[in-house]
PDB file of C-alpha atoms in Angstrom:
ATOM      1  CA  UNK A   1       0.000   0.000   0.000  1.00  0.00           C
ATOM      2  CA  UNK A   2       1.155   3.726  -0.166  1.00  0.00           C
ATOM      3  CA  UNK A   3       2.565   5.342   2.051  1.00  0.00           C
ATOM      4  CA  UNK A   4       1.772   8.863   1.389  1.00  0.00           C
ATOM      5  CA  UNK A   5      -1.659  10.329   0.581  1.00  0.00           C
ATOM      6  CA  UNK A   6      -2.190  13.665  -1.283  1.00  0.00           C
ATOM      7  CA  UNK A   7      -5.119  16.405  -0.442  1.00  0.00           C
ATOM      8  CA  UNK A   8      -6.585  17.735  -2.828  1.00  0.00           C
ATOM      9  CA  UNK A   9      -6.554  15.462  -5.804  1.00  0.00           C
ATOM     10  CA  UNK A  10      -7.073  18.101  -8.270  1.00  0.00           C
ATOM     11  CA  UNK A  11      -6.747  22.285  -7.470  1.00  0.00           C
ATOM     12  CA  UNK A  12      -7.367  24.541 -10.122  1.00  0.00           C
ATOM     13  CA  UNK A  13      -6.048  28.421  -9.426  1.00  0.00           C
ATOM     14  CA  UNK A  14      -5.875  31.368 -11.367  1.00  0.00           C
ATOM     15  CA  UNK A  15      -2.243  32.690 -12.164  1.00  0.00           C
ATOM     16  CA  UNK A  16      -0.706  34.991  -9.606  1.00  0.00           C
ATOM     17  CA  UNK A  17      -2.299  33.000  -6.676  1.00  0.00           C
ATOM     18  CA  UNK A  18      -1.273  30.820  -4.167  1.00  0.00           C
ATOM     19  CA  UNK A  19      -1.278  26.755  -4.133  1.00  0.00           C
ATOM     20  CA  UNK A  20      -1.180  24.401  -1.447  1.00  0.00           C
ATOM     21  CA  UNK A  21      -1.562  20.779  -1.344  1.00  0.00           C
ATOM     22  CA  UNK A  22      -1.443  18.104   1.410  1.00  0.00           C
ATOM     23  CA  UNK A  23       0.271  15.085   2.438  1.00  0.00           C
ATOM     24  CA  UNK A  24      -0.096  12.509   4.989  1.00  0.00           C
ATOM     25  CA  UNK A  25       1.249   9.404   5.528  1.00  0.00           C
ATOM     26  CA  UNK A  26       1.317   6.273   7.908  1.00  0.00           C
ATOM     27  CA  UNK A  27       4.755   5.223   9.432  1.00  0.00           C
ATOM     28  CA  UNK A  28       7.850   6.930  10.544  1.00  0.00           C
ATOM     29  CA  UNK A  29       9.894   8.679   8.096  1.00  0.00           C
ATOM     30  CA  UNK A  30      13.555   9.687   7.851  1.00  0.00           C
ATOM     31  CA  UNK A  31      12.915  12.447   5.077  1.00  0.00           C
ATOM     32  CA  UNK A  32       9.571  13.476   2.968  1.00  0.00           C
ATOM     33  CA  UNK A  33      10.301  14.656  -0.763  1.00  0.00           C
ATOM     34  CA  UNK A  34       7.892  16.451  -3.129  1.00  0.00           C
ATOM     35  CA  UNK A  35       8.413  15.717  -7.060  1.00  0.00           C
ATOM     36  CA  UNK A  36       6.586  17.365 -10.296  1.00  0.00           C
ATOM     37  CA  UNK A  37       5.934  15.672 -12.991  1.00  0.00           C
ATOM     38  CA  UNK A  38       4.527  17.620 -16.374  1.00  0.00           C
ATOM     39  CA  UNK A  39       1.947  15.561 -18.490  1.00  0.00           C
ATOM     40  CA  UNK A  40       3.945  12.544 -20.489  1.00  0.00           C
ATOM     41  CA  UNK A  41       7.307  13.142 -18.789  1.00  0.00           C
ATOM     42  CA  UNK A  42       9.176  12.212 -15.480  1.00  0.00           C
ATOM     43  CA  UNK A  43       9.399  13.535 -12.307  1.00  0.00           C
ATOM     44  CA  UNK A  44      11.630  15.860 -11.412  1.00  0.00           C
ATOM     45  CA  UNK A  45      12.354  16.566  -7.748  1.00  0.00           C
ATOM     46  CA  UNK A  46      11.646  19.787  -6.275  1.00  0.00           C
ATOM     47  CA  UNK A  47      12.688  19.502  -2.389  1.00  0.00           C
ATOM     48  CA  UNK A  48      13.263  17.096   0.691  1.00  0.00           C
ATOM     49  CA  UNK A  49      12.879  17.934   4.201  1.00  0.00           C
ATOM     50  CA  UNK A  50      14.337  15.418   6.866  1.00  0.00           C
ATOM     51  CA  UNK A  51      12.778  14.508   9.801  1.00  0.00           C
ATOM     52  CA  UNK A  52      14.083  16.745  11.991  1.00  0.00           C
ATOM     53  CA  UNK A  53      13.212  19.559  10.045  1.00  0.00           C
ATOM     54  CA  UNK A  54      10.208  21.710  10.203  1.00  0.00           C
ATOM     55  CA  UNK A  55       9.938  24.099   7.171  1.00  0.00           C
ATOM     56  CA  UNK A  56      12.016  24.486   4.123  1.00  0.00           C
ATOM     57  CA  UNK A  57      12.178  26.890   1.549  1.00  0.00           C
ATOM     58  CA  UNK A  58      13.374  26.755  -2.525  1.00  0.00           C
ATOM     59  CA  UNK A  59      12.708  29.841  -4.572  1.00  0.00           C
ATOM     60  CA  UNK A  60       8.603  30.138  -4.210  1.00  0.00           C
ATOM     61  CA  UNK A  61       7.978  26.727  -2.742  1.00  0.00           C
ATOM     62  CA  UNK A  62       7.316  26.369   0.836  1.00  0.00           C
ATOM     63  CA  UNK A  63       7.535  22.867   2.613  1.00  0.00           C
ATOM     64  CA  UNK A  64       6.363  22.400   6.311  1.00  0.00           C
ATOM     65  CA  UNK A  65       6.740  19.163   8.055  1.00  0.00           C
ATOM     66  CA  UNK A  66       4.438  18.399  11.112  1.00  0.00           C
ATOM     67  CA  UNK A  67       5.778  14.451  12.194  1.00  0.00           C
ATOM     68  CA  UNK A  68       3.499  14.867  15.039  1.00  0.00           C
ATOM     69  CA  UNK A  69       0.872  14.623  12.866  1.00  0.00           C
ATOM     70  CA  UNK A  70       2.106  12.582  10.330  1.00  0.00           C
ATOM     71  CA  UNK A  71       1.676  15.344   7.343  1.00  0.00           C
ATOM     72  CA  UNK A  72       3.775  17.790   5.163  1.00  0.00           C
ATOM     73  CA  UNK A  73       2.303  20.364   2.747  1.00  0.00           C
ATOM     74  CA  UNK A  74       3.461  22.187  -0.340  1.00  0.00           C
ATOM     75  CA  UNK A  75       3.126  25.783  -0.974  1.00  0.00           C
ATOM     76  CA  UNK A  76       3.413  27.216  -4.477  1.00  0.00           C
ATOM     77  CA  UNK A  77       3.290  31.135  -4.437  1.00  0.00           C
ATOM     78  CA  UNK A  78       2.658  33.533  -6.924  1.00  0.00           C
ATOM     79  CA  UNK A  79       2.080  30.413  -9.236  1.00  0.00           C
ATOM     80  CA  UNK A  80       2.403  30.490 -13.365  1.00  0.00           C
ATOM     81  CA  UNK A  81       1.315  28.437 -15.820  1.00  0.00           C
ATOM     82  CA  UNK A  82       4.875  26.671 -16.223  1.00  0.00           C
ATOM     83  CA  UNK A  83       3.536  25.292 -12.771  1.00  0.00           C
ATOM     84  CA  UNK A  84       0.583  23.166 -14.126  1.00  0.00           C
ATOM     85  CA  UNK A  85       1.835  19.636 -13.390  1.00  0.00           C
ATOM     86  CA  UNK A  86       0.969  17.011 -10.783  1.00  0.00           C
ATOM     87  CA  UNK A  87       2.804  17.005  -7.619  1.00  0.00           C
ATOM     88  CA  UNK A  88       3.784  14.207  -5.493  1.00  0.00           C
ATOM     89  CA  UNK A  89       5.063  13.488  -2.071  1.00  0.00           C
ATOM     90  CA  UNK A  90       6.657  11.131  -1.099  1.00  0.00           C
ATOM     91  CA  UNK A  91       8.448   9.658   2.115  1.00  0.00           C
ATOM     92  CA  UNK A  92      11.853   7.914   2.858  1.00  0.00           C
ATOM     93  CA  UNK A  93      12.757   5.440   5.677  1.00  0.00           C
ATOM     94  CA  UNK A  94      15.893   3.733   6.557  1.00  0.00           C
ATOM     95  CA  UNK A  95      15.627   1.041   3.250  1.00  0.00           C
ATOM     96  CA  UNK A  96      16.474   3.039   0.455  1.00  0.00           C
ATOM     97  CA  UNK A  97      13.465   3.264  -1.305  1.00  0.00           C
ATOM     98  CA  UNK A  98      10.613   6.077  -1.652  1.00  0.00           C
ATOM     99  CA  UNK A  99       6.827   5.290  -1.373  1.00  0.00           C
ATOM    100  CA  UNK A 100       4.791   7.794  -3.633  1.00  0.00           C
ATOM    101  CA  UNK A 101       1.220   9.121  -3.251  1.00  0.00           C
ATOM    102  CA  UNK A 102      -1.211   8.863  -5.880  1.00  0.00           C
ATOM    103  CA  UNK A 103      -0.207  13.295  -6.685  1.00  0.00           C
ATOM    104  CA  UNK A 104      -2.169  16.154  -6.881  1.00  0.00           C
ATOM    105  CA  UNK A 105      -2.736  17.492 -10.310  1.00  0.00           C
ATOM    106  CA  UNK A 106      -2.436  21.361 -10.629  1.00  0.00           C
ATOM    107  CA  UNK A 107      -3.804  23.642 -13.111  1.00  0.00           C
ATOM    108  CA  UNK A 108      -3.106  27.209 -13.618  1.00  0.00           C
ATOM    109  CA  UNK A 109      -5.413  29.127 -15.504  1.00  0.00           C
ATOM    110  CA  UNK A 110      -4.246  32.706 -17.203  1.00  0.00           C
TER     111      UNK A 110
ATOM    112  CA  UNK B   1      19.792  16.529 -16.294  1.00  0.00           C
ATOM    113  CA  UNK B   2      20.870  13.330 -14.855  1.00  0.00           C
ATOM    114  CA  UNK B   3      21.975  10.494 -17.491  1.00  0.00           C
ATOM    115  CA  UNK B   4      19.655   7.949 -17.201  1.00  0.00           C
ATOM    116  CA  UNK B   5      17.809   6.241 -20.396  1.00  0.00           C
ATOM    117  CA  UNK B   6      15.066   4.339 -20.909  1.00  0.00           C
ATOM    118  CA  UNK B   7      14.225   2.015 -23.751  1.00  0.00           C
ATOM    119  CA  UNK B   8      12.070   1.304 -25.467  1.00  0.00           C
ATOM    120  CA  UNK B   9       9.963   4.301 -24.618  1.00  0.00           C
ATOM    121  CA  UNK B  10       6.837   2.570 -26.446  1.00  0.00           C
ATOM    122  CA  UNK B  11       6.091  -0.828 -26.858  1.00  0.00           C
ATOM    123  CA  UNK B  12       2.884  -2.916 -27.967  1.00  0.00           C
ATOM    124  CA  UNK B  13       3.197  -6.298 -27.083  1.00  0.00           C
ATOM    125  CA  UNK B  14       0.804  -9.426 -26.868  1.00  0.00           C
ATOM    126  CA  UNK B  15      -0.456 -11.291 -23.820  1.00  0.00           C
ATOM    127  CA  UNK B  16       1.566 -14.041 -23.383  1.00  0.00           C
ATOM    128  CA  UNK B  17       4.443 -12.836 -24.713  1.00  0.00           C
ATOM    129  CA  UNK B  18       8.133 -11.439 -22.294  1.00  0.00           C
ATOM    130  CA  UNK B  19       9.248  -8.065 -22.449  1.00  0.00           C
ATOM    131  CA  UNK B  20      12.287  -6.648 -21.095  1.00  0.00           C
ATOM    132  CA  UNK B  21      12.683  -2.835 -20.437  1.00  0.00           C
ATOM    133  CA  UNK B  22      16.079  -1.370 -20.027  1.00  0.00           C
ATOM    134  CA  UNK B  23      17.900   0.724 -18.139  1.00  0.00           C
ATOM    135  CA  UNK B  24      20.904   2.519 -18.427  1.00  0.00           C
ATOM    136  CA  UNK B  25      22.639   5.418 -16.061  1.00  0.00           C
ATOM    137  CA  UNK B  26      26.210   7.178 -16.607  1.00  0.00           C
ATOM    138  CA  UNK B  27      25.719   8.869 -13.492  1.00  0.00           C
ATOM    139  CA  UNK B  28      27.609   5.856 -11.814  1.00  0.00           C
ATOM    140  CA  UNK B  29      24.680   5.466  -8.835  1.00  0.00           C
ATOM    141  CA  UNK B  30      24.230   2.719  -6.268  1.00  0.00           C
ATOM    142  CA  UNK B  31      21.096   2.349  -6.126  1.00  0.00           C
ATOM    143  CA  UNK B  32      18.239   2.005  -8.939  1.00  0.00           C
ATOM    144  CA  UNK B  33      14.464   1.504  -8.904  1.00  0.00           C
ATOM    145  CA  UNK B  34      11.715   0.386 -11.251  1.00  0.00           C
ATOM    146  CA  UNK B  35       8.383   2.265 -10.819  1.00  0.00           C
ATOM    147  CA  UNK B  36       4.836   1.622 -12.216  1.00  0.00           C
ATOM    148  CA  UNK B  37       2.720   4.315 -12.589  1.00  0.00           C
ATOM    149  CA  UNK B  38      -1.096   3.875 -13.239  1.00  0.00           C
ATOM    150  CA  UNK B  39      -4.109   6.458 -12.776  1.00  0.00           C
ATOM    151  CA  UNK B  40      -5.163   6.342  -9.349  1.00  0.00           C
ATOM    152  CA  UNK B  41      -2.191   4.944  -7.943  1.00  0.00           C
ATOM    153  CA  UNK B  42       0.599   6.847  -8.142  1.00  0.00           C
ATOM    154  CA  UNK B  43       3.945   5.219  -8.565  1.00  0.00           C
ATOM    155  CA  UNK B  44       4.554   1.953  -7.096  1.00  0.00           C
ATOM    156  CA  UNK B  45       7.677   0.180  -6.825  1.00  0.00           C
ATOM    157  CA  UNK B  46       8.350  -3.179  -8.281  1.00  0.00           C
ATOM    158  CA  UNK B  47      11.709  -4.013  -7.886  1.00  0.00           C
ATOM    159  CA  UNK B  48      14.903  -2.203  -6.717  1.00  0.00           C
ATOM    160  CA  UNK B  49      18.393  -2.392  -6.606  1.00  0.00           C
ATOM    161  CA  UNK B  50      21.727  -1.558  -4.443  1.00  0.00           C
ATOM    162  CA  UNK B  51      24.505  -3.289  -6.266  1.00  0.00           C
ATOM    163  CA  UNK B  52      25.318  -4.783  -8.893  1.00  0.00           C
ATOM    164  CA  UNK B  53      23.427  -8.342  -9.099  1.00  0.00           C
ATOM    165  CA  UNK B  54      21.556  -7.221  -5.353  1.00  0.00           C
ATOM    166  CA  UNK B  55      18.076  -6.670  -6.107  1.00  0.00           C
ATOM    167  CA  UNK B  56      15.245  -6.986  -3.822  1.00  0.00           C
ATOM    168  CA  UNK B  57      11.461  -6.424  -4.594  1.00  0.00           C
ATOM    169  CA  UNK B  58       9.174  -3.646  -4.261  1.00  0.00           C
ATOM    170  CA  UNK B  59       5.437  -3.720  -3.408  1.00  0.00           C
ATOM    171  CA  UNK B  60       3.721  -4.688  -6.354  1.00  0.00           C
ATOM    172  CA  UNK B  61       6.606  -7.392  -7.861  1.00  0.00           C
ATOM    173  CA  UNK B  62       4.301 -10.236  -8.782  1.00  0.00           C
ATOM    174  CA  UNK B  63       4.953 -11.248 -12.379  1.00  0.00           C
ATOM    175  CA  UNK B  64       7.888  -9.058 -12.856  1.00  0.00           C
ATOM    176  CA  UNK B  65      12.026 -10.244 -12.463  1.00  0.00           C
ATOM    177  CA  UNK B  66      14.861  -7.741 -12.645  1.00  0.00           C
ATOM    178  CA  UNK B  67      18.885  -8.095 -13.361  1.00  0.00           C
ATOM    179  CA  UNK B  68      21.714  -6.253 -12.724  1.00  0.00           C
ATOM    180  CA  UNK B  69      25.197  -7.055 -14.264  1.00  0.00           C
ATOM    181  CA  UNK B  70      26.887  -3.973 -14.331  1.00  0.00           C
ATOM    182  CA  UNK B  71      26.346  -0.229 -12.182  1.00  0.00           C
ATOM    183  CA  UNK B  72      24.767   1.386 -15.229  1.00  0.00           C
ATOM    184  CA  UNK B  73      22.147  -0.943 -16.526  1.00  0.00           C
ATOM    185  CA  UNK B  74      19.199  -2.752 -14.771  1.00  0.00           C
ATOM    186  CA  UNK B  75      16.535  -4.652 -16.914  1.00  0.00           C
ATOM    187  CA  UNK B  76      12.970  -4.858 -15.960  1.00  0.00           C
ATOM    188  CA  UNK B  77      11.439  -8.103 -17.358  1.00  0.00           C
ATOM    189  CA  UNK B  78       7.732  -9.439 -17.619  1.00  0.00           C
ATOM    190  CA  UNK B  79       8.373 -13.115 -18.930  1.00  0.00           C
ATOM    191  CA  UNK B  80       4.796 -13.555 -19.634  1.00  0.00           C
ATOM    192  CA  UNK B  81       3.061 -10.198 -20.334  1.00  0.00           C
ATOM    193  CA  UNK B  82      -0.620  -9.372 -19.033  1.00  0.00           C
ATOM    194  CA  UNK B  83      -3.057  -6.975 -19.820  1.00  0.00           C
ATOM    195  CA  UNK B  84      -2.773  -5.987 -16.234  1.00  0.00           C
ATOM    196  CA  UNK B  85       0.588  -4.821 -16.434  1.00  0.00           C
ATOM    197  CA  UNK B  86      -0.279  -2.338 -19.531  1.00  0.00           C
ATOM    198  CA  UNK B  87       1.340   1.026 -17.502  1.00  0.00           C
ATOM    199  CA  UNK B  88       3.823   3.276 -17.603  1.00  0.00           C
ATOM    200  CA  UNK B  89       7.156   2.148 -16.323  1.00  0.00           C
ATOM    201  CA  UNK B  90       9.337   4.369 -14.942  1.00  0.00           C
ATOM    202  CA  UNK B  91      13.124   3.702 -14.144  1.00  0.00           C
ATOM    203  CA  UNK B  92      15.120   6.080 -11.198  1.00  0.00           C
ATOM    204  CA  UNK B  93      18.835   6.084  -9.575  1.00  0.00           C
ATOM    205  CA  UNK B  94      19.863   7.394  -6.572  1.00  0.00           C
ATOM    206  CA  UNK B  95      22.668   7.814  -4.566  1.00  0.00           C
ATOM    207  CA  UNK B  96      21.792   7.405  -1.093  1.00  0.00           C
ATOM    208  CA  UNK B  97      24.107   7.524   1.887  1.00  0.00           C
ATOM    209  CA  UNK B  98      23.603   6.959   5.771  1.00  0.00           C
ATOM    210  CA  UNK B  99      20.343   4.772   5.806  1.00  0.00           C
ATOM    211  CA  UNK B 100      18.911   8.196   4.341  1.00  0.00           C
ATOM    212  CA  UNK B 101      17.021   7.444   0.626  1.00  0.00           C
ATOM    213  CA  UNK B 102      18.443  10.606  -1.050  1.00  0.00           C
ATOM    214  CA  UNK B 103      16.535  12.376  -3.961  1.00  0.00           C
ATOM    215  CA  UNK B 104      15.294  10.269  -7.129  1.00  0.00           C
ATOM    216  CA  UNK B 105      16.398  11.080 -10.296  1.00  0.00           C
ATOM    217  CA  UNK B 106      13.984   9.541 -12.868  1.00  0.00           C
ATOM    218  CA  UNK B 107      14.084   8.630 -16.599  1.00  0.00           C
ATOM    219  CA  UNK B 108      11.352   9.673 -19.318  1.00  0.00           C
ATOM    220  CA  UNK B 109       9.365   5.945 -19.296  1.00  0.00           C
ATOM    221  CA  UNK B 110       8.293   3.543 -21.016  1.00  0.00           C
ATOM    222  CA  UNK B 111       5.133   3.194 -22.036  1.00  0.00           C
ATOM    223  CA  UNK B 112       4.063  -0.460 -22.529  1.00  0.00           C
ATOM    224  CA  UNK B 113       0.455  -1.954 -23.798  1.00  0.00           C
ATOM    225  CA  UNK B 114      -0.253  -5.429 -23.529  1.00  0.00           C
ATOM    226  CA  UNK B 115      -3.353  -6.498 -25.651  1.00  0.00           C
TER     227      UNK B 115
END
């Protein structure tokens, strides 16, 4: 089963605006990653936070980590069009391999 | 962009019949994975490896055997394909450190149809 679960499935925002999607998952984690990946390509990764970390920033994403809680959320601001694409978290342990959500697709209208 | 290729990238195949999907890195990484990806589900791993010839499997394996002779190339095979496993196969490398599974770098895929 996955590991990680994304909220909302789909979000559709108007250019300029902010976007923010969820993700929660099940076990303990030594880091959570967030990929993009643009219709008929692979995914690309965008940022990892570690377990001991709480918020992390790269250019106009924002990642939070709550392991309390068991969730981690991705903020786009200002967001363009080059950021339609469907996001996905995803969370590492201590075996070398990721378990992906199912992603939450993005569209940004103009 | 990190070297890793895929091939084929398409392939329409009969039930019945094996399939191998390839994978090859210059990037020199430890450790790589085979993802499916189908609507709904995300990725999900099938089979992944940290060495040469040390592979283990991955959640969804069933049906599906992998090899890995040298560091750059690991080969995904379906020795008899099934409808079921009509997806989009996607091949990553990493190179983790620590017990820490670093970031994913991930090829284009390989889009495979079984009739």
């Amino acid at each position: 089963s996955q590991q990680g679960e994304e909220d909302p499935q789909a979000l559709s925002i108007q250019e300029g605006e902010n976007a923010t999607m969820n993700c929660s998952y099940k076990t303990s984690i030594n880091n959570l990653q967030w990929y993009r990946q643009n219709s008929g390509r692979g995914l690309v990764h965008l940022i990892l936070i570690r377990s001991n970390e709480r918020e992390k920033h790269s250019g106009r994403l924002r990642v939070t980590l709550d392991t309390s809680k068991k969730s981690s959320s991705l903020l786009i601001t200002a967001s363009r069009a080059a950021d339609t694409a469907s996001y996905f978290c995803a969370t590492g342990g201590n075996d070398y391999k990721l378990s992906f959500g199912a992603g939450t697709t993005v569209t940004v209208r103009a | 962009d990190a070297g890793i290729t895929q091939s084929p990238r398409h392939k329409v195949t009969e039930t019945g019949t094996p399939v191998t999907l390839r994978c090859h890195q210059t990037e020199n990484h430890r450790y790589m994975y085979w993802y499916r990806q189908d609507p709904g589900h995300g990725l999900r791993l099938i089979h992944y490896s940290y060495g040469v010839k040390d592979t283990d499997k991955g959640e969804v394996s069933d049906g599906y055997s992998v090899s890995r002779s040298k560091t750059e190339d690991f080969l995904l095979t379906l020795e008899s394909a099934t409808s079921s496993q009509t997806s989009v196969y996607f091949c990553a490398i990493s190179e983790s450190r620590q017990g820490n599974t670093g970031e994913l770098f991930f090829g284009e895929g390989s889009r495979l149809t079984v009739l």
